[in-house]
Amino acid sequence: MDLSHARNGSRLVFRLNNSSELSTGCLNPLPSKGGGMNLTISGHHLEVTPALREYVRTKLDRVTRHFDQVVDVTVLLSVEKQKEKDRRQKAEVNLHVKGKDIFVENAHEDLYAAIDQLMDRLDRQVCRHKDRLQNHQHAPLKRQGDAVWEQPQ
């Protein structure tokens, strides 16, 4: 596992690559054929602690368990400067899977609760995308049925 980070303006960006082949230390590695994914966790107006990073990573394991064709994941954790205290903590994820980009965002007064709700919504969208892929790979029964019901004259 290769973990590298870079400071980009006010954001601290962590990139994680699960592939053992690409542990060269580059900041934007490509996934290998073995199915590794690029994970970028960044914080805006907050420092991403190792505990937050590990929490996001464990929550993303559930999503990748349901759908293994994930190419790239970008997570942005931020604190909004609003006058009211509720819904200040915001979590966003942009998930690039084979054939589609899925974007989900959620805000809550607690960052961990925002991450939990975000991953629930992301998991539902990924499962829905997987179902759509599986349902469209087979020929529709209507077309198969038309060939069976036609009688030669």
Coordinates of C-alpha atoms in Angstrom, one line a residue:
M1 CA 0.0 0.0 0.0
D2 CA 1.3 3.4 -1.0
L3 CA 0.2 6.5 0.9
S4 CA 1.4 9.8 -0.3
H5 CA 0.3 13.3 0.5
A6 CA 0.7 16.8 -0.9
R7 CA -0.3 20.2 0.3
N8 CA -2.4 22.0 -2.3
G9 CA -3.1 25.5 -1.2
S10 CA -5.3 25.2 1.9
R11 CA -6.1 21.6 1.1
L12 CA -4.1 18.6 2.4
V13 CA -4.5 15.8 -0.2
F14 CA -3.9 12.1 0.6
R15 CA -3.7 9.6 -2.2
L16 CA -3.8 5.9 -1.5
N17 CA -3.2 3.2 -4.0
N18 CA -3.8 -0.5 -3.0
S19 CA -1.7 -1.9 -5.9
S20 CA 1.7 -3.2 -4.9
E21 CA 3.1 -2.6 -8.4
L22 CA 2.6 1.2 -8.3
S23 CA 4.4 2.0 -5.1
T24 CA 6.7 4.5 -6.9
G25 CA 5.5 7.5 -4.9
C26 CA 3.8 9.3 -7.8
L27 CA 0.8 11.4 -6.9
N28 CA -1.6 10.2 -9.5
P29 CA -1.0 6.5 -10.1
L30 CA -3.1 4.5 -12.6
P31 CA -4.9 1.4 -11.4
S32 CA -3.4 -1.9 -12.3
K33 CA -5.3 -4.7 -13.9
G34 CA -5.6 -6.4 -10.5
G35 CA -8.4 -3.9 -9.6
G36 CA -6.7 -1.3 -7.4
M37 CA -8.4 2.0 -6.9
N38 CA -7.2 5.5 -6.4
L39 CA -8.5 7.1 -3.2
T40 CA -8.1 10.9 -2.6
I41 CA -9.2 12.3 0.7
S42 CA -9.0 16.1 1.1
G43 CA -10.1 18.6 3.7
H44 CA -11.3 22.1 3.1
H45 CA -11.0 24.4 6.2
L46 CA -10.1 21.4 8.3
E47 CA -7.2 19.0 8.7
V48 CA -7.8 15.4 7.7
T49 CA -6.6 13.4 10.7
P50 CA -5.4 9.8 10.4
A51 CA -8.6 8.8 12.3
L52 CA -10.8 10.5 9.8
R53 CA -8.9 9.0 6.9
E54 CA -9.2 5.5 8.4
Y55 CA -12.9 6.0 9.1
V56 CA -13.6 7.0 5.5
R57 CA -11.5 4.1 4.2
T58 CA -13.4 1.6 6.3
K59 CA -16.8 3.0 5.2
L60 CA -15.7 2.8 1.5
D61 CA -14.9 -0.9 2.0
R62 CA -18.6 -1.6 2.1
V63 CA -19.1 0.2 -1.2
T64 CA -16.2 -1.6 -2.9
R65 CA -17.5 -4.9 -1.5
H66 CA -20.7 -4.5 -3.5
F67 CA -19.1 -3.3 -6.7
D68 CA -15.5 -4.0 -7.6
Q69 CA -15.2 -1.9 -10.8
V70 CA -14.4 1.3 -8.9
V71 CA -11.6 3.2 -10.7
D72 CA -11.2 6.4 -8.7
V73 CA -12.7 7.9 -5.5
T74 CA -12.4 11.5 -4.4
V75 CA -13.6 12.5 -0.9
L76 CA -13.9 16.1 0.2
L77 CA -14.5 16.9 3.8
S78 CA -15.2 20.5 4.6
V79 CA -16.6 22.9 7.2
E80 CA -19.0 25.5 5.9
K81 CA -18.9 29.0 7.4
Q82 CA -22.6 29.4 8.1
K83 CA -24.3 31.5 10.8
E84 CA -26.4 28.7 12.1
K85 CA -24.5 25.8 13.8
D86 CA -26.4 22.9 12.3
R87 CA -25.4 21.4 9.0
R88 CA -21.9 23.0 9.0
Q89 CA -19.9 19.8 8.4
K90 CA -20.1 18.7 4.8
A91 CA -18.9 15.5 3.1
E92 CA -18.8 14.9 -0.7
V93 CA -17.6 12.0 -2.7
N94 CA -17.1 11.6 -6.4
L95 CA -16.9 8.0 -7.4
H96 CA -15.7 7.0 -10.9
V97 CA -16.8 3.6 -11.8
K98 CA -16.6 1.8 -15.2
G99 CA -19.1 3.7 -17.3
K100 CA -20.3 6.4 -14.9
D101 CA -19.4 9.0 -12.4
I102 CA -21.4 9.1 -9.2
F103 CA -21.5 12.2 -7.0
V104 CA -23.0 12.3 -3.6
E105 CA -22.9 15.1 -0.9
N106 CA -24.3 15.3 2.6
A107 CA -24.2 17.9 5.4
H108 CA -24.7 17.4 9.1
E109 CA -23.7 19.1 12.4
D110 CA -21.4 16.1 13.1
L111 CA -18.8 15.1 10.5
Y112 CA -18.8 11.4 11.3
A113 CA -22.6 11.4 11.0
A114 CA -22.3 13.2 7.6
I115 CA -19.8 10.5 6.5
D116 CA -22.2 7.7 7.6
Q117 CA -25.2 9.2 5.8
L118 CA -23.0 9.9 2.7
M119 CA -21.8 6.3 2.5
D120 CA -25.3 5.0 2.9
R121 CA -26.5 7.1 0.0
L122 CA -23.4 6.2 -2.1
D123 CA -24.0 2.5 -1.4
R124 CA -27.6 2.7 -2.6
Q125 CA -26.5 4.5 -5.8
V126 CA -23.7 2.0 -6.5
C127 CA -26.1 -0.9 -6.0
R128 CA -28.6 0.7 -8.3
H129 CA -25.9 1.2 -10.9
K130 CA -24.8 -2.4 -10.6
D131 CA -28.4 -3.6 -11.0
R132 CA -28.9 -1.6 -14.1
L133 CA -25.7 -3.0 -15.6
Q134 CA -26.8 -6.6 -14.8
N135 CA -30.3 -6.1 -16.1
H136 CA -29.2 -4.7 -19.5
Q137 CA -26.7 -7.3 -20.4
H138 CA -29.2 -10.0 -21.3
A139 CA -31.6 -9.8 -24.3
P140 CA -35.1 -8.7 -23.3
L141 CA -37.7 -11.5 -23.0
K142 CA -40.1 -9.7 -25.3
R143 CA -37.8 -10.0 -28.2
Q144 CA -37.1 -13.7 -27.4
G145 CA -40.8 -14.3 -27.0
D146 CA -41.7 -12.8 -30.4
A147 CA -39.5 -15.4 -32.2
V148 CA -41.2 -18.2 -30.3
W149 CA -44.8 -17.1 -30.9
E150 CA -44.5 -16.5 -34.6
Q151 CA -46.0 -19.4 -36.6
P152 CA -44.8 -20.1 -40.1
Q153 CA -47.6 -19.8 -42.7

